[in-house]
Structures are given as C-alpha cells and as structure tokens.
Tab-separated table of C-alpha atoms in Angstrom:
chain	number	residue	atom	x	y	z
A	14	MET	CA	26.320	14.190	94.011
A	15	LYS	CA	29.056	15.908	96.177
A	16	GLN	CA	26.862	18.936	96.270
A	17	PHE	CA	23.244	16.889	97.440
A	18	HIS	CA	25.169	15.422	100.144
A	19	ARG	CA	27.500	18.543	100.644
A	20	ARG	CA	23.557	20.270	101.213
A	21	THR	CA	21.806	17.894	103.265
A	22	THR	CA	24.870	17.616	105.322
A	23	GLU	CA	24.023	21.418	106.340
A	24	ILE	CA	20.270	21.204	106.467
A	25	ALA	CA	20.942	18.640	109.138
A	26	ALA	CA	23.076	21.004	111.145
A	27	ALA	CA	20.827	24.310	111.269
A	28	ALA	CA	18.152	21.814	112.285
A	29	PHE	CA	20.768	21.099	115.162
A	30	TRP	CA	20.644	24.501	116.220
A	31	LEU	CA	16.952	25.382	115.765
A	32	LEU	CA	16.134	22.256	117.584
A	33	ILE	CA	19.041	23.198	120.398
A	34	TRP	CA	17.326	26.823	120.256
A	35	GLN	CA	13.826	25.277	121.018
A	36	LEU	CA	14.933	23.674	123.246
A	37	ALA	CA	16.635	25.783	125.822
A	38	SER	CA	13.673	27.586	124.427
A	39	MET	CA	11.820	24.971	126.800
A	40	VAL	CA	13.743	24.717	129.268
A	41	LEU	CA	14.239	28.969	130.404
A	42	GLY	CA	9.953	28.731	130.256
A	43	TYR	CA	9.951	32.527	129.480
A	44	GLN	CA	9.419	33.518	126.021
A	45	ILE	CA	10.853	36.795	127.257
A	46	LEU	CA	14.229	35.867	127.694
A	47	LEU	CA	14.769	33.500	124.948
A	48	PRO	CA	11.635	33.111	122.103
A	49	GLY	CA	11.469	29.700	120.338
A	50	PRO	CA	12.304	29.119	116.862
A	51	ALA	CA	8.603	29.438	116.023
A	52	ASP	CA	7.443	31.864	118.491
A	53	VAL	CA	10.053	33.527	116.174
A	54	LEU	CA	8.511	32.629	112.947
A	55	VAL	CA	5.147	32.933	113.854
A	56	ARG	CA	6.271	36.563	115.010
A	57	LEU	CA	8.270	37.415	112.248
A	58	LEU	CA	4.972	36.581	109.692
A	59	GLN	CA	2.854	39.249	111.336
A	60	LEU	CA	5.233	42.392	111.121
A	61	ALA	CA	5.696	40.560	107.148
A	62	ALA	CA	1.206	41.403	107.328
A	63	THR	CA	1.793	45.471	108.261
A	64	ALA	CA	2.972	48.049	106.064
A	65	SER	CA	5.311	49.065	108.255
A	66	PHE	CA	7.229	46.197	108.081
A	67	TRP	CA	8.436	46.282	104.218
A	68	LYS	CA	8.953	50.768	104.285
A	69	GLY	CA	10.969	50.373	107.658
A	70	ILE	CA	13.088	47.075	105.652
A	71	GLY	CA	13.034	49.339	102.251
A	72	ILE	CA	14.211	52.863	104.664
A	73	SER	CA	17.354	50.994	106.555
A	74	SER	CA	17.849	48.336	103.528
A	75	LEU	CA	18.193	51.979	100.689
A	76	ARG	CA	19.932	54.146	103.397
A	77	ILE	CA	23.209	51.291	103.948
A	78	LEU	CA	22.889	50.102	100.048
A	79	THR	CA	23.971	54.103	99.682
A	80	GLY	CA	26.046	54.143	101.693
A	81	PHE	CA	27.447	51.213	100.494
A	82	SER	CA	27.571	51.965	97.118
A	83	ALA	CA	29.245	55.438	97.597
A	84	ALA	CA	32.315	53.725	99.255
A	85	CYS	CA	32.269	51.816	96.720
A	86	VAL	CA	33.056	53.878	94.579
A	87	LEU	CA	35.491	56.140	96.087
A	88	ALA	CA	36.725	53.014	97.815
A	89	VAL	CA	38.101	51.988	94.112
A	90	VAL	CA	39.155	55.945	92.476
A	91	CYS	CA	40.894	55.958	95.309
A	92	ALA	CA	42.570	53.079	95.482
A	93	ALA	CA	43.899	53.220	91.846
A	94	ALA	CA	45.741	56.689	92.771
A	95	ALA	CA	46.682	55.539	95.408
A	96	TYR	CA	48.435	53.015	93.094
A	97	ALA	CA	49.150	54.775	90.852
A	98	PHE	CA	50.578	57.289	92.690
A	99	PRO	CA	52.509	55.966	96.245
A	100	ARG	CA	52.656	58.881	98.128
A	101	PHE	CA	48.551	59.557	97.968
A	102	ARG	CA	48.894	54.807	98.626
A	103	VAL	CA	51.353	56.188	102.228
A	104	LEU	CA	48.506	59.612	102.859
A	105	LEU	CA	45.815	56.442	103.257
A	106	GLN	CA	47.542	54.687	105.029
A	107	PRO	CA	47.079	56.196	108.125
A	108	LEU	CA	43.081	57.179	107.574
A	109	VAL	CA	42.528	53.246	106.202
A	110	SER	CA	43.760	52.410	109.182
A	111	ALA	CA	41.878	54.954	111.804
A	112	ILE	CA	39.469	53.634	110.436
A	113	LYS	CA	40.076	49.791	110.594
A	114	ALA	CA	40.671	49.788	114.422
A	115	VAL	CA	37.972	52.763	116.321
A	116	PRO	CA	35.149	50.944	117.292
A	117	VAL	CA	32.394	51.535	114.915
A	118	ALA	CA	30.141	52.605	117.877
A	119	SER	CA	32.447	55.343	118.769
A	120	PHE	CA	32.038	56.539	114.897
A	121	ILE	CA	28.094	56.586	115.244
A	122	ILE	CA	28.261	58.771	118.492
A	123	LEU	CA	30.609	61.362	116.107
A	124	ALA	CA	28.728	61.065	113.634
A	125	LEU	CA	25.306	62.000	115.240
A	126	VAL	CA	27.348	65.493	115.875
A	127	TRP	CA	28.134	65.555	111.945
A	128	VAL	CA	24.511	64.676	110.398
A	129	ARG	CA	21.441	63.815	111.026
A	130	SER	CA	19.413	60.413	112.134
A	131	SER	CA	18.535	59.770	109.704
A	132	TYR	CA	21.775	60.196	107.139
A	133	LEU	CA	23.761	57.846	109.132
A	134	SER	CA	23.654	54.261	109.049
A	135	VAL	CA	24.383	55.914	104.732
A	136	LEU	CA	27.929	57.552	106.811
A	137	ILE	CA	28.526	54.719	108.089
A	138	SER	CA	28.213	51.255	107.041
A	139	ALA	CA	30.341	54.316	103.447
A	140	MET	CA	32.946	53.977	106.733
A	141	MET	CA	33.079	50.075	107.266
A	142	CYS	CA	32.670	49.609	103.818
A	143	PHE	CA	35.602	52.088	101.862
A	144	PRO	CA	38.761	50.288	103.360
A	145	ALA	CA	37.451	46.445	102.794
A	146	VAL	CA	37.526	47.699	99.233
A	147	TYR	CA	39.973	50.268	98.775
A	148	LEU	CA	42.887	47.712	100.511
A	149	GLY	CA	40.683	45.109	98.083
A	150	VAL	CA	40.991	46.764	94.945
A	151	LEU	CA	44.768	48.398	95.580
A	152	GLU	CA	45.794	43.905	96.812
A	153	GLY	CA	44.050	43.607	93.262
A	154	ALA	CA	45.612	45.563	91.103
A	155	GLY	CA	49.951	45.114	93.104
A	156	ALA	CA	49.499	41.146	92.154
A	157	ALA	CA	48.421	42.596	87.716
A	158	ASP	CA	50.497	40.038	86.435
A	159	PRO	CA	54.204	42.012	86.166
A	160	LYS	CA	54.912	39.363	82.539
A	161	LEU	CA	51.824	41.633	80.900
A	162	LEU	CA	52.621	45.097	81.895
A	163	GLU	CA	55.643	44.877	80.353
A	164	MET	CA	54.079	43.567	77.274
A	165	ALA	CA	52.437	46.675	77.545
A	166	SER	CA	54.998	48.781	77.992
A	167	VAL	CA	56.601	47.987	75.212
A	168	TYR	CA	53.733	47.863	73.028
A	169	SER	CA	52.884	51.132	74.020
A	170	MET	CA	49.206	50.711	75.263
A	171	SER	CA	46.952	52.574	76.223
A	172	PHE	CA	45.562	53.520	79.479
A	173	TRP	CA	42.368	52.209	78.344
A	174	HIS	CA	43.316	49.094	76.820
A	175	ARG	CA	46.207	48.254	80.431
A	176	LEU	CA	43.259	49.691	82.717
A	177	ILE	CA	40.460	46.765	80.870
A	178	GLY	CA	43.072	43.890	79.255
A	179	ILE	CA	45.141	43.615	82.370
A	180	TYR	CA	44.487	46.013	85.483
A	181	VAL	CA	40.634	44.117	85.620
A	182	PRO	CA	40.748	40.784	85.170
A	183	ALA	CA	43.360	41.140	87.668
A	184	VAL	CA	41.503	43.659	90.219
A	185	LEU	CA	37.455	41.837	90.132
A	186	PRO	CA	38.307	38.727	92.004
A	187	SER	CA	39.946	40.603	94.986
A	188	PHE	CA	36.576	42.813	94.632
A	189	ARG	CA	34.258	39.966	94.630
A	190	ALA	CA	35.405	39.103	97.940
A	191	ALA	CA	35.984	41.989	99.400
A	192	VAL	CA	32.588	43.591	98.740
A	193	LYS	CA	30.826	40.719	99.788
A	194	LEU	CA	33.340	41.327	103.503
A	195	ALA	CA	31.769	45.123	103.355
A	196	LEU	CA	28.234	44.284	102.201
A	197	GLY	CA	28.250	41.768	105.492
A	198	LEU	CA	29.439	45.021	107.374
A	199	CYS	CA	27.519	47.732	106.265
A	200	PHE	CA	24.087	45.943	107.730
A	201	LYS	CA	25.751	45.335	110.639
A	202	SER	CA	26.975	49.065	111.354
A	203	GLY	CA	24.246	50.580	109.362
A	204	ILE	CA	22.006	48.745	111.594
A	205	ALA	CA	23.316	49.783	114.953
A	206	ALA	CA	23.809	53.533	113.699
A	207	GLU	CA	20.035	53.207	113.375
A	208	VAL	CA	19.814	51.826	117.132
A	209	ILE	CA	22.519	54.826	118.233
A	210	GLY	CA	20.489	57.183	116.285
A	211	LEU	CA	17.283	55.774	115.890
A	212	PRO	CA	15.641	57.208	112.588
A	213	LYS	CA	11.914	56.289	112.485
A	214	GLY	CA	10.371	53.574	110.629
A	215	THR	CA	13.665	52.141	109.568
A	216	VAL	CA	14.181	48.001	111.101
A	217	GLY	CA	17.324	50.101	113.990
A	218	ASP	CA	14.362	52.471	115.127
A	219	TYR	CA	11.741	49.056	115.367
A	220	LEU	CA	14.624	46.760	116.953
A	221	TYR	CA	15.367	49.619	120.367
A	222	HIS	CA	11.541	49.447	120.611
A	223	ALA	CA	11.883	46.260	120.506
A	224	LYS	CA	14.225	45.709	122.977
A	225	ILE	CA	12.450	48.598	125.460
A	226	TYR	CA	9.057	47.219	125.655
A	227	PHE	CA	10.981	43.340	125.887
A	228	GLU	CA	9.172	42.375	123.066
A	229	THR	CA	11.727	39.883	122.388
A	230	ALA	CA	10.335	37.449	119.882
A	231	ASP	CA	10.089	41.473	117.889
A	232	LEU	CA	13.850	41.694	118.466
A	233	PHE	CA	15.170	38.184	116.933
A	234	ALA	CA	12.088	38.518	114.081
A	235	TRP	CA	13.701	41.665	112.684
A	236	THR	CA	17.452	40.428	114.133
A	237	VAL	CA	16.238	37.365	111.395
A	238	THR	CA	15.364	40.721	109.039
A	239	VAL	CA	18.908	42.215	108.765
A	240	VAL	CA	20.453	38.615	108.366
A	241	LEU	CA	17.180	37.754	105.439
A	242	ALA	CA	17.907	41.224	103.557
A	243	ALA	CA	22.342	41.269	103.934
A	244	THR	CA	21.868	38.139	101.890
A	245	ILE	CA	19.159	38.350	99.605
A	246	PHE	CA	21.608	41.851	98.698
A	247	GLU	CA	24.747	39.609	99.099
A	248	LYS	CA	23.274	36.746	96.579
A	249	ILE	CA	22.081	39.510	94.186
A	250	LEU	CA	25.344	41.181	94.295
A	251	LEU	CA	27.340	38.351	94.020
A	252	LEU	CA	25.664	36.613	91.473
A	253	LEU	CA	25.897	40.589	88.957
A	254	LEU	CA	30.108	40.562	89.660
A	255	ASP	CA	29.815	36.568	88.674
A	256	ARG	CA	28.531	37.125	85.408
A	257	ALA	CA	30.627	40.090	84.923
A	258	LEU	CA	33.532	37.962	85.784
A	259	ALA	CA	32.064	34.922	83.334
A	260	ALA	CA	32.981	37.701	80.780
A	261	TRP	CA	36.431	38.249	81.405
A	262	GLY	CA	36.570	34.810	81.373
A	263	THR	CA	37.724	35.508	85.113
A	264	ASN	CA	35.269	33.361	86.761
A	265	GLU	CA	35.922	32.841	89.965
A	266	GLU	CA	32.318	31.153	91.740
A	267	GLY	CA	33.001	28.807	94.469
A	268	ARG	CA	36.016	31.431	95.854
B	23	MET	CA	72.471	49.990	63.533
B	24	ILE	CA	71.039	49.004	67.029
B	25	ARG	CA	73.867	47.751	68.931
B	26	LEU	CA	75.481	46.355	72.233
B	27	THR	CA	78.800	46.550	73.038
B	28	ASN	CA	80.646	45.167	76.548
B	29	ILE	CA	77.408	44.505	77.541
B	30	CYS	CA	77.747	43.138	81.154
B	31	LYS	CA	74.712	42.470	83.640
B	32	ALA	CA	74.433	40.302	86.783
B	33	TYR	CA	72.210	38.721	89.083
B	34	GLY	CA	72.576	38.235	92.790
B	35	GLY	CA	76.354	38.656	92.346
B	36	LYS	CA	75.989	35.488	89.546
B	37	PRO	CA	76.916	36.461	85.758
B	38	VAL	CA	74.320	36.287	82.939
B	39	LEU	CA	76.208	38.387	80.048
B	40	GLU	CA	79.890	38.859	81.001
B	41	HIS	CA	80.950	41.167	78.719
B	42	THR	CA	79.073	40.966	75.646
B	43	ASP	CA	78.769	42.014	72.089
B	44	LEU	CA	75.982	42.399	69.570
B	45	SER	CA	74.742	44.507	66.458
B	46	LEU	CA	71.411	44.430	64.598
B	47	PRO	CA	71.726	45.319	60.887
B	48	VAL	CA	69.521	45.083	58.781
B	49	GLY	CA	68.625	41.208	57.899
B	50	ILE	CA	68.371	38.036	60.807
B	51	THR	CA	70.706	38.087	63.470
B	52	PHE	CA	70.800	34.181	64.845
B	53	LEU	CA	70.585	33.562	67.893
B	54	ASP	CA	71.213	29.831	69.211
B	55	TRP	CA	73.007	29.978	72.709
B	56	PRO	CA	72.870	27.443	75.043
B	57	SER	CA	69.844	27.271	77.505
B	58	GLY	CA	70.878	29.651	80.234
B	59	ALA	CA	73.003	31.773	78.345
B	60	GLY	CA	70.852	35.238	79.029
B	61	LYS	CA	69.784	35.619	75.253
B	62	THR	CA	66.409	36.591	77.304
B	63	THR	CA	68.116	39.210	79.225
B	64	LEU	CA	70.087	40.704	76.743
B	65	LEU	CA	66.663	40.793	75.120
B	66	ARG	CA	65.133	42.635	77.671
B	67	ILE	CA	68.180	45.236	77.553
B	68	LEU	CA	67.592	45.917	73.729
B	69	LEU	CA	63.786	47.211	74.713
B	70	GLY	CA	65.268	49.122	78.333
B	71	LEU	CA	63.587	46.716	80.606
B	72	GLU	CA	66.706	45.771	82.679
B	73	THR	CA	69.523	48.156	82.122
B	74	PRO	CA	72.910	46.627	81.964
B	75	ASP	CA	75.467	46.927	84.679
B	76	GLU	CA	78.597	47.891	82.481
B	77	GLY	CA	78.487	48.493	78.491
B	78	ARG	CA	76.886	51.035	76.236
B	79	VAL	CA	73.157	50.303	73.747
B	80	GLU	CA	72.879	52.513	71.001
B	81	GLY	CA	70.394	52.857	68.302
B	82	THR	CA	67.853	51.800	69.586
B	83	LYS	CA	66.336	55.136	71.382
B	84	GLY	CA	63.164	55.636	70.162
B	85	LEU	CA	63.116	52.572	67.946
B	86	ARG	CA	59.856	51.263	67.804
B	87	PHE	CA	60.189	47.084	68.737
B	88	GLY	CA	57.601	44.808	67.248
B	89	VAL	CA	58.329	41.597	70.674
B	90	VAL	CA	57.915	38.085	70.469
B	91	PHE	CA	58.397	37.270	74.155
B	92	GLN	CA	59.949	33.793	75.721
B	93	GLU	CA	55.956	33.065	76.901
B	94	ASP	CA	53.350	34.549	75.307
B	95	ARG	CA	52.140	37.380	77.163
B	96	LEU	CA	49.018	37.511	75.534
B	97	LEU	CA	45.641	38.953	76.840
B	98	GLU	CA	44.273	35.379	77.630
B	99	GLN	CA	40.725	36.910	78.221
B	100	LEU	CA	39.971	38.254	75.297
B	101	ASP	CA	40.299	36.821	71.693
B	102	ALA	CA	42.673	37.885	68.653
B	103	ARG	CA	41.108	40.682	67.964
B	104	THR	CA	41.109	42.184	70.341
B	105	ASN	CA	44.369	40.815	72.016
B	106	LEU	CA	45.382	42.396	68.517
B	107	GLN	CA	44.032	46.205	68.394
B	108	PHE	CA	44.779	46.258	72.138
B	109	ALA	CA	48.234	45.989	71.946
B	110	LEU	CA	48.838	47.755	68.630
B	111	GLY	CA	46.075	50.818	69.579
B	112	LYS	CA	46.549	53.256	66.081
B	113	ALA	CA	48.358	50.678	63.998
B	114	TYR	CA	46.081	48.499	64.036
B	115	ASN	CA	45.083	47.433	60.413
B	116	GLU	CA	41.437	45.102	59.951
B	117	GLU	CA	42.550	44.356	56.605
B	118	LYS	CA	46.400	43.407	57.447
B	119	ALA	CA	45.607	42.131	60.557
B	120	GLN	CA	43.090	39.388	58.526
B	121	ARG	CA	45.532	38.852	56.087
B	122	LEU	CA	49.057	37.623	58.278
B	123	LEU	CA	45.767	35.623	60.325
B	124	LEU	CA	45.091	34.068	58.304
B	125	GLN	CA	48.266	33.075	56.781
B	126	LEU	CA	48.823	32.298	60.421
B	127	GLY	CA	46.327	29.882	59.981
B	128	LEU	CA	43.888	31.488	62.676
B	129	ALA	CA	41.074	33.379	62.678
B	130	LEU	CA	40.327	37.227	63.425
B	131	ASN	CA	36.399	36.377	63.747
B	132	ASP	CA	37.252	33.554	66.043
B	133	PRO	CA	34.988	34.604	69.338
B	134	LYS	CA	36.830	31.635	70.988
B	135	ARG	CA	39.327	34.049	74.012
B	136	VAL	CA	42.804	33.272	74.137
B	137	LYS	CA	43.187	31.136	77.105
B	138	ASP	CA	41.165	28.907	75.038
B	139	TYR	CA	44.014	28.457	71.870
B	140	SER	CA	45.921	25.535	72.116
B	141	GLY	CA	50.072	26.834	72.920
B	142	GLY	CA	50.458	26.651	69.012
B	143	MET	CA	47.728	29.293	68.426
B	144	LYS	CA	48.881	31.345	71.503
B	145	ARG	CA	52.248	31.617	69.691
B	146	ARG	CA	51.268	32.413	66.356
B	147	LEU	CA	49.018	35.016	68.080
B	148	ALA	CA	52.038	36.148	69.813
B	149	PHE	CA	53.895	36.785	66.706
B	150	ALA	CA	51.149	38.093	64.403
B	151	ARG	CA	51.183	40.786	67.622
B	152	SER	CA	54.383	41.096	66.779
B	153	TYR	CA	54.667	41.311	63.237
B	154	LEU	CA	51.725	44.035	62.508
B	155	ALA	CA	52.820	45.793	65.486
B	156	ASP	CA	54.306	49.377	63.364
B	157	SER	CA	57.572	48.672	64.680
B	158	ASP	CA	61.418	49.959	63.485
B	159	ALA	CA	63.223	45.990	64.501
B	160	LEU	CA	61.404	43.197	65.123
B	161	LEU	CA	62.943	40.657	68.593
B	162	LEU	CA	61.896	37.154	69.105
B	163	ASP	CA	62.009	34.895	71.507
B	164	GLU	CA	62.195	31.082	70.459
B	165	PRO	CA	58.748	31.851	68.070
B	166	PHE	CA	58.282	28.619	66.911
B	167	THR	CA	57.999	26.878	69.803
B	168	GLY	CA	54.867	23.862	69.712
B	169	LEU	CA	54.495	25.141	65.193
B	170	ASP	CA	54.017	22.326	63.344
B	171	ALA	CA	56.286	22.240	59.843
B	172	GLU	CA	53.621	24.334	57.931
B	173	ASN	CA	53.223	27.087	60.038
B	174	ARG	CA	57.038	27.068	61.001
B	175	ALA	CA	58.088	27.741	57.715
B	176	VAL	CA	54.670	30.234	57.084
B	177	MET	CA	56.466	32.068	60.018
B	178	ARG	CA	59.462	32.150	58.415
B	179	ALA	CA	58.923	33.132	55.508
B	180	LEU	CA	57.230	35.785	57.408
B	181	ILE	CA	60.660	36.779	59.397
B	182	GLU	CA	62.230	37.206	56.011
B	183	GLU	CA	60.732	38.975	53.861
B	184	TYR	CA	60.335	41.403	57.422
B	185	ALA	CA	64.279	40.983	56.973
B	186	LYS	CA	64.667	42.423	53.903
B	187	THR	CA	64.166	46.469	55.314
B	188	LYS	CA	64.865	45.908	58.994
B	189	PRO	CA	66.146	44.171	61.408
B	190	VAL	CA	65.356	41.163	63.249
B	191	LEU	CA	67.513	39.408	66.356
B	192	LEU	CA	66.189	36.170	65.900
B	193	ILE	CA	66.888	33.691	68.931
B	194	SER	CA	65.953	30.314	68.528
B	195	HIS	CA	67.094	26.513	68.913
B	196	GLU	CA	65.800	25.637	64.940
B	197	GLU	CA	68.082	28.632	62.607
B	198	PRO	CA	65.920	29.818	60.085
C-alpha cells in the first residue's frame, strides 16, 4: 500500500512537469524553441519506425558499454592492486584525481587527437567510469570486516577463500553503487564525445544534425532516447548485480 | 610449552595487562578473570595479533591454533560446510566434519546460510571450526555462550578429549 502510494505520487510529479512543459511550449508558440511533449512523442515514434534510429542506438550503446565494461574490469584490477600495495595506490592517486577534475570536453578534444572518432565514445566513457568504480571497489575492500580478516589470518585462509568469503561480500554493495553512478556518467560523456567527434550513424551524430538544422523536436526525441537507453541498461545491470548480491547473501536492494 | 612471562600491555596509557605470567601445558588451562581484566588481549598476544609492551612470549612460533574468538567470526553469507572448507583448507575432512557437527547438533548438509543460524548454532559451528583445524593448541574465548546444557556437555567432553594430548586455554565464566 505504501509502495502504491509512493508510485502514485511519483507519477503525479512526472505528470505535473509534463504539463508545465506543454504549457511552456504553448505559451512560447514556436516548436523550434520548445516543442511540447506530445510533439516529441510523435517525432520519437516516427524515428523509431526507421532502421537508422535503432542502428544509431545500437552502435552508440555498444561503444559506450564497451568502454564501461573495459573500465570496470581495469578499475577492479587496479583497486585490488591498490588495496594490496599502498604504494601503487599512492601512484594512482594523482591520475584518478586528474580524471575526476578535468572537464570531460577537454578529454574529448584531446582524445580526438589520439583515436579515430568512432572509438572516441569508447575511450571517453571508459575514462569517466574508471574513477567511480575504482574508488567504489577500494572503499568496499577497505570496509572488509577486520575481525574476519584476523580469523582468516589465524586459520591461514587461502587468497581465493579470503576473496570469496570476505572481500567480495564487502565490495559488492559499494561496487553496485559505483557502477550505477558510472553507467549514467558513461552515457552522458559518451554521447557528448559523439556530438564533438561526429562518428557517422551514431546518436551523437543525429543530435548534432538536429541542432544545426533547428530540428528541436528531433533533439528532444534523441535526448529522450539516450535517457531511456541509459535507464534500461542501468536496470538490467542492477538486476544482475542484485542477483549476485542475493547469491552472496549481502542483498542491498533498496539502497 | 607455551609460556608468557611478565607481560604488560596498555592501550592509550591505560594498562590492560600488568606483569602477567601464563603457562599452557598439555591439558586445560582455565581462565576465569573478571570482565575487562585482559583475557581477550592475552589471547590476541598468544595469537601474535598484538605485541606486548613488555614481557616474553615463548613456544608459540610455528604453532597452529584452533581458536574460538569472543565473537563467532563466521562467514555469515556462506553455509556451514563452506565455512569449514574455507577456514580449514587442506585440513578439511568431510567425514570428520560430518561426525563432529552431528555431535554438536548441527548438519553439514544444511543449506542454510550461517546468518540465519541462532546464536547457539553459530557458537557451535565456531567451536567445530577450531576443533577440526589441524592445530597444536586450542584457544577458546567463552565457547559455551548461548548453549543449552546438552550442547555444553558435548563441548566439554570434546575439549577434555583434545586436552589429553594438547594444551587448551579455556576462557570462561563456567568451569569445565
């Protein structure tokens, strides 16, 4: 009942902002400035009926998810090494701080010099994902129960048994929070990279063309598409992670 | 023989152990100091988890201990069998584990996670882990906590059996 009430409130809040959007669009009276939600929906449905729309989403998502996955693997390996070897952690610290602090646009322009535009979103989404996952895993490993670690030391538990029995359950909740944050960042930065690098047939490419031809409804439709794609992939990923958390008995649903 | 001589240990200037001596010959060495008297610190010093400020620790080098800590320190998200397998490694013996757990009123095949065990069940499993370890001595910190009379009797008998050939340090309010 409580959940039903919460869901109703959320739907009402969303409806309120859609209404404001529609009213603002009607007051302005120019679709080129601000198309209404109904116009955007119609355009989205028209786009969805074309093959290039799905191809664009497929290419962009695949590249962003490739960067995301590669960064996740690298971040976990680096965090494990940084946890085990404090000097390696000190060594990585400036790099991680730099990636966090430097504006994504600077990275995109710099990366354009290094790689072909088609690989740009892979590299940029990986760069945005790495610090979040690295720090999340490191934090989780640091939160491993010291009493269990003492027990493991007294019983001379093997590396793998410590990893599975103590570290994985400690890391999974913060890893979950980190990848949730990172996936959203990856989609935002990956699409931004495509808008600057303009690899053909990608969502970023379509977004850019919508902007230069003043097709504002297209701009909105593509933006909605990106948000939907990011949300769907996030839900799938979190579902898989929650299953892993449940299997490990550290279910953190509702976090 | 394991021997602690003239051990002093303080935390933040507050002394916990002052000129303490302890020997652990074969058999049960019973320790019923009052709460806060440094029993757990002594156990930690024996295990090499703490270094004394003063004094000598002899006979512990290379020794393997089976330990029941004050807390159960089990891998809560795993079942009993995996807990034993992980902690004991190569020393794990399925048959021995099955027999001991049965004696202690537990089942090795129980698929339940340890986090779903009662306090007494966790205590018995922690004891089983210490007992099955390939150890030279047993260090038991309040092993009877949360146990009913029947399980206490079983545990006491097992401790006495072990103590026939090896040293046991039994920290308890309850004499065996």
